[in-house]
Amino acid sequence: LHQNDTVMKQWYQRRVRANKHKLERFMPKKGSFVASYYAPITLSPAPVILFRVEEDGSATLLSTGSTLSCNPDRVICKRVVLSGHPLKIHKRTATVRYLFHSREDIAYFRPVEVRTKHGRRGHIKEALGTHGHCKIGFDGPLHQNDTVIMCLYKRVFPKWDFQYF
């Protein structure tokens, strides 16, 4: 984004609900998105034109739109997925490894729900040993080839990066 001869680093997000936005790694090709950046305050709705500057100096139009309100309370969340594999399975309980690395990690994330790639949901029951193995109870029987995942969300902020030309 350019404003007053300034190139700004922007972050792309999709609006999930209310005032929360999910961070996207790249600008989506279809649909609407929000780009966040640090710049002087601009009253909305101001027009915005997004260009990509090529190596030869030419500019390509990528998108057009308008500004949202300047809201410092807007939350941008980044999704992080932890994954592990079942070591032993006994009916609806499984011993999972590679999800955590220490007993303290298991105690910290104990209230968070885990799920599998095949749709089973479960909760951490206890830590086993000191190397990050844990016992997890699920809502149904588990398959040996399933993967246990835990989705975590972290609030992130746009980088303060100005390049003057």
JSON list of C-alpha atoms in Angstrom, two decimals:
[
{"chain": "A", "resi": 1, "resn": "LEU", "atom": "CA", "xyz": [0.00, 0.00, 0.00]},
{"chain": "A", "resi": 2, "resn": "HIS", "atom": "CA", "xyz": [1.20, 3.51, -0.81]},
{"chain": "A", "resi": 3, "resn": "GLN", "atom": "CA", "xyz": [0.25, 6.64, 1.05]},
{"chain": "A", "resi": 4, "resn": "ASN", "atom": "CA", "xyz": [2.07, 9.95, 0.65]},
{"chain": "A", "resi": 5, "resn": "ASP", "atom": "CA", "xyz": [5.03, 8.32, -1.18]},
{"chain": "A", "resi": 6, "resn": "THR", "atom": "CA", "xyz": [5.30, 5.59, 1.48]},
{"chain": "A", "resi": 7, "resn": "VAL", "atom": "CA", "xyz": [5.32, 1.82, 0.92]},
{"chain": "A", "resi": 8, "resn": "MET", "atom": "CA", "xyz": [3.62, 0.01, 3.79]},
{"chain": "A", "resi": 9, "resn": "LYS", "atom": "CA", "xyz": [3.67, -3.64, 4.84]},
{"chain": "A", "resi": 10, "resn": "GLN", "atom": "CA", "xyz": [0.10, -4.91, 5.06]},
{"chain": "A", "resi": 11, "resn": "TRP", "atom": "CA", "xyz": [-1.44, -8.05, 6.58]},
{"chain": "A", "resi": 12, "resn": "TYR", "atom": "CA", "xyz": [-4.42, -9.78, 5.01]},
{"chain": "A", "resi": 13, "resn": "GLN", "atom": "CA", "xyz": [-7.30, -11.13, 7.07]},
{"chain": "A", "resi": 14, "resn": "ARG", "atom": "CA", "xyz": [-10.80, -12.45, 6.68]},
{"chain": "A", "resi": 15, "resn": "ARG", "atom": "CA", "xyz": [-13.53, -11.17, 8.96]},
{"chain": "A", "resi": 16, "resn": "VAL", "atom": "CA", "xyz": [-14.70, -14.12, 11.06]},
{"chain": "A", "resi": 17, "resn": "ARG", "atom": "CA", "xyz": [-17.27, -12.59, 13.38]},
{"chain": "A", "resi": 18, "resn": "ALA", "atom": "CA", "xyz": [-17.91, -9.23, 15.00]},
{"chain": "A", "resi": 19, "resn": "ASN", "atom": "CA", "xyz": [-14.57, -7.44, 15.37]},
{"chain": "A", "resi": 20, "resn": "LYS", "atom": "CA", "xyz": [-12.32, -10.52, 15.02]},
{"chain": "A", "resi": 21, "resn": "HIS", "atom": "CA", "xyz": [-10.27, -11.27, 11.93]},
{"chain": "A", "resi": 22, "resn": "LYS", "atom": "CA", "xyz": [-8.35, -14.42, 10.94]},
{"chain": "A", "resi": 23, "resn": "LEU", "atom": "CA", "xyz": [-4.87, -13.85, 9.50]},
{"chain": "A", "resi": 24, "resn": "GLU", "atom": "CA", "xyz": [-4.27, -15.08, 5.94]},
{"chain": "A", "resi": 25, "resn": "ARG", "atom": "CA", "xyz": [-0.76, -15.81, 4.65]},
{"chain": "A", "resi": 26, "resn": "PHE", "atom": "CA", "xyz": [-1.51, -14.38, 1.21]},
{"chain": "A", "resi": 27, "resn": "MET", "atom": "CA", "xyz": [-4.05, -12.08, -0.38]},
{"chain": "A", "resi": 28, "resn": "PRO", "atom": "CA", "xyz": [-7.06, -14.24, -1.39]},
{"chain": "A", "resi": 29, "resn": "LYS", "atom": "CA", "xyz": [-7.85, -14.39, -5.12]},
{"chain": "A", "resi": 30, "resn": "LYS", "atom": "CA", "xyz": [-11.64, -14.39, -4.56]},
{"chain": "A", "resi": 31, "resn": "GLY", "atom": "CA", "xyz": [-13.94, -12.86, -2.00]},
{"chain": "A", "resi": 32, "resn": "SER", "atom": "CA", "xyz": [-13.53, -9.93, 0.32]},
{"chain": "A", "resi": 33, "resn": "PHE", "atom": "CA", "xyz": [-10.64, -9.37, 2.70]},
{"chain": "A", "resi": 34, "resn": "VAL", "atom": "CA", "xyz": [-9.24, -6.75, 5.06]},
{"chain": "A", "resi": 35, "resn": "ALA", "atom": "CA", "xyz": [-5.68, -5.37, 4.85]},
{"chain": "A", "resi": 36, "resn": "SER", "atom": "CA", "xyz": [-4.25, -3.89, 8.07]},
{"chain": "A", "resi": 37, "resn": "TYR", "atom": "CA", "xyz": [-1.30, -1.51, 8.14]},
{"chain": "A", "resi": 38, "resn": "TYR", "atom": "CA", "xyz": [0.16, 1.35, 10.14]},
{"chain": "A", "resi": 39, "resn": "ALA", "atom": "CA", "xyz": [-0.33, 4.73, 8.48]},
{"chain": "A", "resi": 40, "resn": "PRO", "atom": "CA", "xyz": [-1.56, 8.23, 9.27]},
{"chain": "A", "resi": 41, "resn": "ILE", "atom": "CA", "xyz": [-5.23, 8.27, 10.27]},
{"chain": "A", "resi": 42, "resn": "THR", "atom": "CA", "xyz": [-7.61, 8.44, 7.31]},
{"chain": "A", "resi": 43, "resn": "LEU", "atom": "CA", "xyz": [-11.32, 9.01, 7.78]},
{"chain": "A", "resi": 44, "resn": "SER", "atom": "CA", "xyz": [-13.53, 6.31, 6.29]},
{"chain": "A", "resi": 45, "resn": "PRO", "atom": "CA", "xyz": [-14.84, 5.63, 3.70]},
{"chain": "A", "resi": 46, "resn": "ALA", "atom": "CA", "xyz": [-11.75, 6.68, 1.74]},
{"chain": "A", "resi": 47, "resn": "PRO", "atom": "CA", "xyz": [-10.96, 4.90, -1.54]},
{"chain": "A", "resi": 48, "resn": "VAL", "atom": "CA", "xyz": [-8.04, 2.47, -1.60]},
{"chain": "A", "resi": 49, "resn": "ILE", "atom": "CA", "xyz": [-6.20, 1.09, -4.64]},
{"chain": "A", "resi": 50, "resn": "LEU", "atom": "CA", "xyz": [-3.77, -1.81, -4.18]},
{"chain": "A", "resi": 51, "resn": "PHE", "atom": "CA", "xyz": [-0.90, -2.23, -6.68]},
{"chain": "A", "resi": 52, "resn": "ARG", "atom": "CA", "xyz": [1.94, -4.71, -7.05]},
{"chain": "A", "resi": 53, "resn": "VAL", "atom": "CA", "xyz": [5.19, -3.11, -8.17]},
{"chain": "A", "resi": 54, "resn": "GLU", "atom": "CA", "xyz": [7.06, -5.39, -10.58]},
{"chain": "A", "resi": 55, "resn": "GLU", "atom": "CA", "xyz": [10.86, -5.66, -10.78]},
{"chain": "A", "resi": 56, "resn": "ASP", "atom": "CA", "xyz": [10.97, -3.56, -13.97]},
{"chain": "A", "resi": 57, "resn": "GLY", "atom": "CA", "xyz": [9.16, -0.70, -12.19]},
{"chain": "A", "resi": 58, "resn": "SER", "atom": "CA", "xyz": [5.72, -1.20, -13.72]},
{"chain": "A", "resi": 59, "resn": "ALA", "atom": "CA", "xyz": [2.64, -1.44, -11.47]},
{"chain": "A", "resi": 60, "resn": "THR", "atom": "CA", "xyz": [-0.19, -3.99, -11.72]},
{"chain": "A", "resi": 61, "resn": "LEU", "atom": "CA", "xyz": [-3.61, -3.29, -10.22]},
{"chain": "A", "resi": 62, "resn": "LEU", "atom": "CA", "xyz": [-4.52, -5.98, -7.69]},
{"chain": "A", "resi": 63, "resn": "SER", "atom": "CA", "xyz": [-7.63, -4.69, -5.95]},
{"chain": "A", "resi": 64, "resn": "THR", "atom": "CA", "xyz": [-9.78, -1.69, -5.07]},
{"chain": "A", "resi": 65, "resn": "GLY", "atom": "CA", "xyz": [-11.90, -0.93, -2.03]},
{"chain": "A", "resi": 66, "resn": "SER", "atom": "CA", "xyz": [-12.46, 1.48, 0.82]},
{"chain": "A", "resi": 67, "resn": "THR", "atom": "CA", "xyz": [-11.12, 1.93, 4.34]},
{"chain": "A", "resi": 68, "resn": "LEU", "atom": "CA", "xyz": [-12.80, 0.63, 7.48]},
{"chain": "A", "resi": 69, "resn": "SER", "atom": "CA", "xyz": [-12.91, 2.65, 10.67]},
{"chain": "A", "resi": 70, "resn": "CYS", "atom": "CA", "xyz": [-9.67, 3.22, 12.59]},
{"chain": "A", "resi": 71, "resn": "ASN", "atom": "CA", "xyz": [-10.31, 0.82, 15.44]},
{"chain": "A", "resi": 72, "resn": "PRO", "atom": "CA", "xyz": [-7.40, -0.08, 17.75]},
{"chain": "A", "resi": 73, "resn": "ASP", "atom": "CA", "xyz": [-9.55, -2.78, 19.37]},
{"chain": "A", "resi": 74, "resn": "ARG", "atom": "CA", "xyz": [-9.72, -4.87, 16.17]},
{"chain": "A", "resi": 75, "resn": "VAL", "atom": "CA", "xyz": [-8.36, -8.35, 16.93]},
{"chain": "A", "resi": 76, "resn": "ILE", "atom": "CA", "xyz": [-6.25, -10.23, 14.35]},
{"chain": "A", "resi": 77, "resn": "CYS", "atom": "CA", "xyz": [-5.78, -13.92, 15.23]},
{"chain": "A", "resi": 78, "resn": "LYS", "atom": "CA", "xyz": [-3.24, -16.35, 13.84]},
{"chain": "A", "resi": 79, "resn": "ARG", "atom": "CA", "xyz": [-4.13, -20.06, 13.93]},
{"chain": "A", "resi": 80, "resn": "VAL", "atom": "CA", "xyz": [-1.51, -22.51, 15.17]},
{"chain": "A", "resi": 81, "resn": "VAL", "atom": "CA", "xyz": [-2.12, -26.28, 15.02]},
{"chain": "A", "resi": 82, "resn": "LEU", "atom": "CA", "xyz": [-0.30, -28.75, 17.31]},
{"chain": "A", "resi": 83, "resn": "SER", "atom": "CA", "xyz": [-0.40, -32.37, 16.14]},
{"chain": "A", "resi": 84, "resn": "GLY", "atom": "CA", "xyz": [0.40, -35.73, 17.72]},
{"chain": "A", "resi": 85, "resn": "HIS", "atom": "CA", "xyz": [0.00, -39.44, 17.06]},
{"chain": "A", "resi": 86, "resn": "PRO", "atom": "CA", "xyz": [-1.66, -42.15, 19.16]},
{"chain": "A", "resi": 87, "resn": "LEU", "atom": "CA", "xyz": [0.85, -44.54, 20.70]},
{"chain": "A", "resi": 88, "resn": "LYS", "atom": "CA", "xyz": [-1.59, -46.94, 22.42]},
{"chain": "A", "resi": 89, "resn": "ILE", "atom": "CA", "xyz": [-5.36, -47.11, 22.06]},
{"chain": "A", "resi": 90, "resn": "HIS", "atom": "CA", "xyz": [-7.74, -48.73, 24.54]},
{"chain": "A", "resi": 91, "resn": "LYS", "atom": "CA", "xyz": [-11.41, -48.27, 23.56]},
{"chain": "A", "resi": 92, "resn": "ARG", "atom": "CA", "xyz": [-12.06, -44.51, 23.97]},
{"chain": "A", "resi": 93, "resn": "THR", "atom": "CA", "xyz": [-8.77, -43.63, 25.66]},
{"chain": "A", "resi": 94, "resn": "ALA", "atom": "CA", "xyz": [-5.46, -43.12, 23.87]},
{"chain": "A", "resi": 95, "resn": "THR", "atom": "CA", "xyz": [-1.88, -42.40, 24.83]},
{"chain": "A", "resi": 96, "resn": "VAL", "atom": "CA", "xyz": [-0.64, -39.64, 22.52]},
{"chain": "A", "resi": 97, "resn": "ARG", "atom": "CA", "xyz": [2.95, -38.66, 21.76]},
{"chain": "A", "resi": 98, "resn": "TYR", "atom": "CA", "xyz": [4.58, -35.74, 19.86]},
{"chain": "A", "resi": 99, "resn": "LEU", "atom": "CA", "xyz": [1.73, -33.37, 20.84]},
{"chain": "A", "resi": 100, "resn": "PHE", "atom": "CA", "xyz": [3.75, -31.82, 23.70]},
{"chain": "A", "resi": 101, "resn": "HIS", "atom": "CA", "xyz": [7.38, -31.86, 24.83]},
{"chain": "A", "resi": 102, "resn": "SER", "atom": "CA", "xyz": [7.11, -31.61, 28.61]},
{"chain": "A", "resi": 103, "resn": "ARG", "atom": "CA", "xyz": [4.81, -32.29, 31.53]},
{"chain": "A", "resi": 104, "resn": "GLU", "atom": "CA", "xyz": [4.40, -28.53, 32.13]},
{"chain": "A", "resi": 105, "resn": "ASP", "atom": "CA", "xyz": [3.03, -28.04, 28.59]},
{"chain": "A", "resi": 106, "resn": "ILE", "atom": "CA", "xyz": [0.39, -30.71, 29.21]},
{"chain": "A", "resi": 107, "resn": "ALA", "atom": "CA", "xyz": [-0.68, -29.09, 32.48]},
{"chain": "A", "resi": 108, "resn": "TYR", "atom": "CA", "xyz": [-0.94, -25.67, 30.78]},
{"chain": "A", "resi": 109, "resn": "PHE", "atom": "CA", "xyz": [-3.04, -26.87, 27.82]},
{"chain": "A", "resi": 110, "resn": "ARG", "atom": "CA", "xyz": [-5.20, -29.33, 29.78]},
{"chain": "A", "resi": 111, "resn": "PRO", "atom": "CA", "xyz": [-8.46, -27.30, 29.55]},
{"chain": "A", "resi": 112, "resn": "VAL", "atom": "CA", "xyz": [-8.21, -27.02, 25.73]},
{"chain": "A", "resi": 113, "resn": "GLU", "atom": "CA", "xyz": [-10.24, -29.48, 23.67]},
{"chain": "A", "resi": 114, "resn": "VAL", "atom": "CA", "xyz": [-8.43, -31.73, 21.19]},
{"chain": "A", "resi": 115, "resn": "ARG", "atom": "CA", "xyz": [-9.84, -33.39, 18.08]},
{"chain": "A", "resi": 116, "resn": "THR", "atom": "CA", "xyz": [-8.76, -35.87, 15.45]},
{"chain": "A", "resi": 117, "resn": "LYS", "atom": "CA", "xyz": [-8.63, -35.73, 11.67]},
{"chain": "A", "resi": 118, "resn": "HIS", "atom": "CA", "xyz": [-11.54, -38.20, 11.56]},
{"chain": "A", "resi": 119, "resn": "GLY", "atom": "CA", "xyz": [-13.77, -36.01, 13.75]},
{"chain": "A", "resi": 120, "resn": "ARG", "atom": "CA", "xyz": [-13.42, -37.41, 17.29]},
{"chain": "A", "resi": 121, "resn": "ARG", "atom": "CA", "xyz": [-13.31, -34.89, 20.13]},
{"chain": "A", "resi": 122, "resn": "GLY", "atom": "CA", "xyz": [-11.58, -35.35, 23.45]},
{"chain": "A", "resi": 123, "resn": "HIS", "atom": "CA", "xyz": [-9.97, -33.87, 26.56]},
{"chain": "A", "resi": 124, "resn": "ILE", "atom": "CA", "xyz": [-6.59, -34.43, 28.19]},
{"chain": "A", "resi": 125, "resn": "LYS", "atom": "CA", "xyz": [-6.89, -36.66, 31.27]},
{"chain": "A", "resi": 126, "resn": "GLU", "atom": "CA", "xyz": [-3.34, -36.81, 32.61]},
{"chain": "A", "resi": 127, "resn": "ALA", "atom": "CA", "xyz": [0.35, -36.52, 31.79]},
{"chain": "A", "resi": 128, "resn": "LEU", "atom": "CA", "xyz": [2.40, -39.70, 31.50]},
{"chain": "A", "resi": 129, "resn": "GLY", "atom": "CA", "xyz": [6.10, -39.40, 32.32]},
{"chain": "A", "resi": 130, "resn": "THR", "atom": "CA", "xyz": [8.25, -36.37, 31.66]},
{"chain": "A", "resi": 131, "resn": "HIS", "atom": "CA", "xyz": [8.63, -36.48, 27.85]},
{"chain": "A", "resi": 132, "resn": "GLY", "atom": "CA", "xyz": [5.27, -35.08, 26.75]},
{"chain": "A", "resi": 133, "resn": "HIS", "atom": "CA", "xyz": [3.18, -38.25, 26.49]},
{"chain": "A", "resi": 134, "resn": "CYS", "atom": "CA", "xyz": [-0.40, -37.80, 27.68]},
{"chain": "A", "resi": 135, "resn": "LYS", "atom": "CA", "xyz": [-3.59, -39.77, 28.12]},
{"chain": "A", "resi": 136, "resn": "ILE", "atom": "CA", "xyz": [-6.62, -38.38, 26.27]},
{"chain": "A", "resi": 137, "resn": "GLY", "atom": "CA", "xyz": [-10.24, -39.52, 26.54]},
{"chain": "A", "resi": 138, "resn": "PHE", "atom": "CA", "xyz": [-12.33, -39.28, 23.35]},
{"chain": "A", "resi": 139, "resn": "ASP", "atom": "CA", "xyz": [-16.06, -39.39, 22.59]},
{"chain": "A", "resi": 140, "resn": "GLY", "atom": "CA", "xyz": [-15.75, -42.63, 20.63]},
{"chain": "A", "resi": 141, "resn": "PRO", "atom": "CA", "xyz": [-13.27, -45.32, 19.55]},
{"chain": "A", "resi": 142, "resn": "LEU", "atom": "CA", "xyz": [-10.11, -44.10, 17.86]},
{"chain": "A", "resi": 143, "resn": "HIS", "atom": "CA", "xyz": [-8.26, -45.55, 14.85]},
{"chain": "A", "resi": 144, "resn": "GLN", "atom": "CA", "xyz": [-4.52, -46.22, 14.92]},
{"chain": "A", "resi": 145, "resn": "ASN", "atom": "CA", "xyz": [-3.93, -44.20, 11.71]},
{"chain": "A", "resi": 146, "resn": "ASP", "atom": "CA", "xyz": [-5.67, -41.09, 13.10]},
{"chain": "A", "resi": 147, "resn": "THR", "atom": "CA", "xyz": [-3.90, -37.82, 13.99]},
{"chain": "A", "resi": 148, "resn": "VAL", "atom": "CA", "xyz": [-4.68, -35.84, 17.14]},
{"chain": "A", "resi": 149, "resn": "ILE", "atom": "CA", "xyz": [-4.66, -32.04, 16.69]},
{"chain": "A", "resi": 150, "resn": "MET", "atom": "CA", "xyz": [-5.11, -29.02, 18.95]},
{"chain": "A", "resi": 151, "resn": "CYS", "atom": "CA", "xyz": [-6.01, -25.65, 17.39]},
{"chain": "A", "resi": 152, "resn": "LEU", "atom": "CA", "xyz": [-4.68, -22.56, 19.18]},
{"chain": "A", "resi": 153, "resn": "TYR", "atom": "CA", "xyz": [-5.19, -18.90, 18.31]},
{"chain": "A", "resi": 154, "resn": "LYS", "atom": "CA", "xyz": [-2.70, -16.11, 19.00]},
{"chain": "A", "resi": 155, "resn": "ARG", "atom": "CA", "xyz": [-3.28, -12.37, 18.67]},
{"chain": "A", "resi": 156, "resn": "VAL", "atom": "CA", "xyz": [-0.85, -10.71, 16.24]},
{"chain": "A", "resi": 157, "resn": "PHE", "atom": "CA", "xyz": [-0.15, -7.12, 15.26]},
{"chain": "A", "resi": 158, "resn": "PRO", "atom": "CA", "xyz": [0.97, -5.64, 11.90]},
{"chain": "A", "resi": 159, "resn": "LYS", "atom": "CA", "xyz": [4.68, -4.90, 11.62]},
{"chain": "A", "resi": 160, "resn": "TRP", "atom": "CA", "xyz": [5.85, -1.30, 11.91]},
{"chain": "A", "resi": 161, "resn": "ASP", "atom": "CA", "xyz": [7.67, -1.21, 8.57]},
{"chain": "A", "resi": 162, "resn": "PHE", "atom": "CA", "xyz": [7.99, 1.94, 6.44]},
{"chain": "A", "resi": 163, "resn": "GLN", "atom": "CA", "xyz": [10.11, 2.21, 3.32]},
{"chain": "A", "resi": 164, "resn": "TYR", "atom": "CA", "xyz": [10.49, 5.72, 1.97]},
{"chain": "A", "resi": 165, "resn": "PHE", "atom": "CA", "xyz": [11.39, 6.28, -1.68]}
]
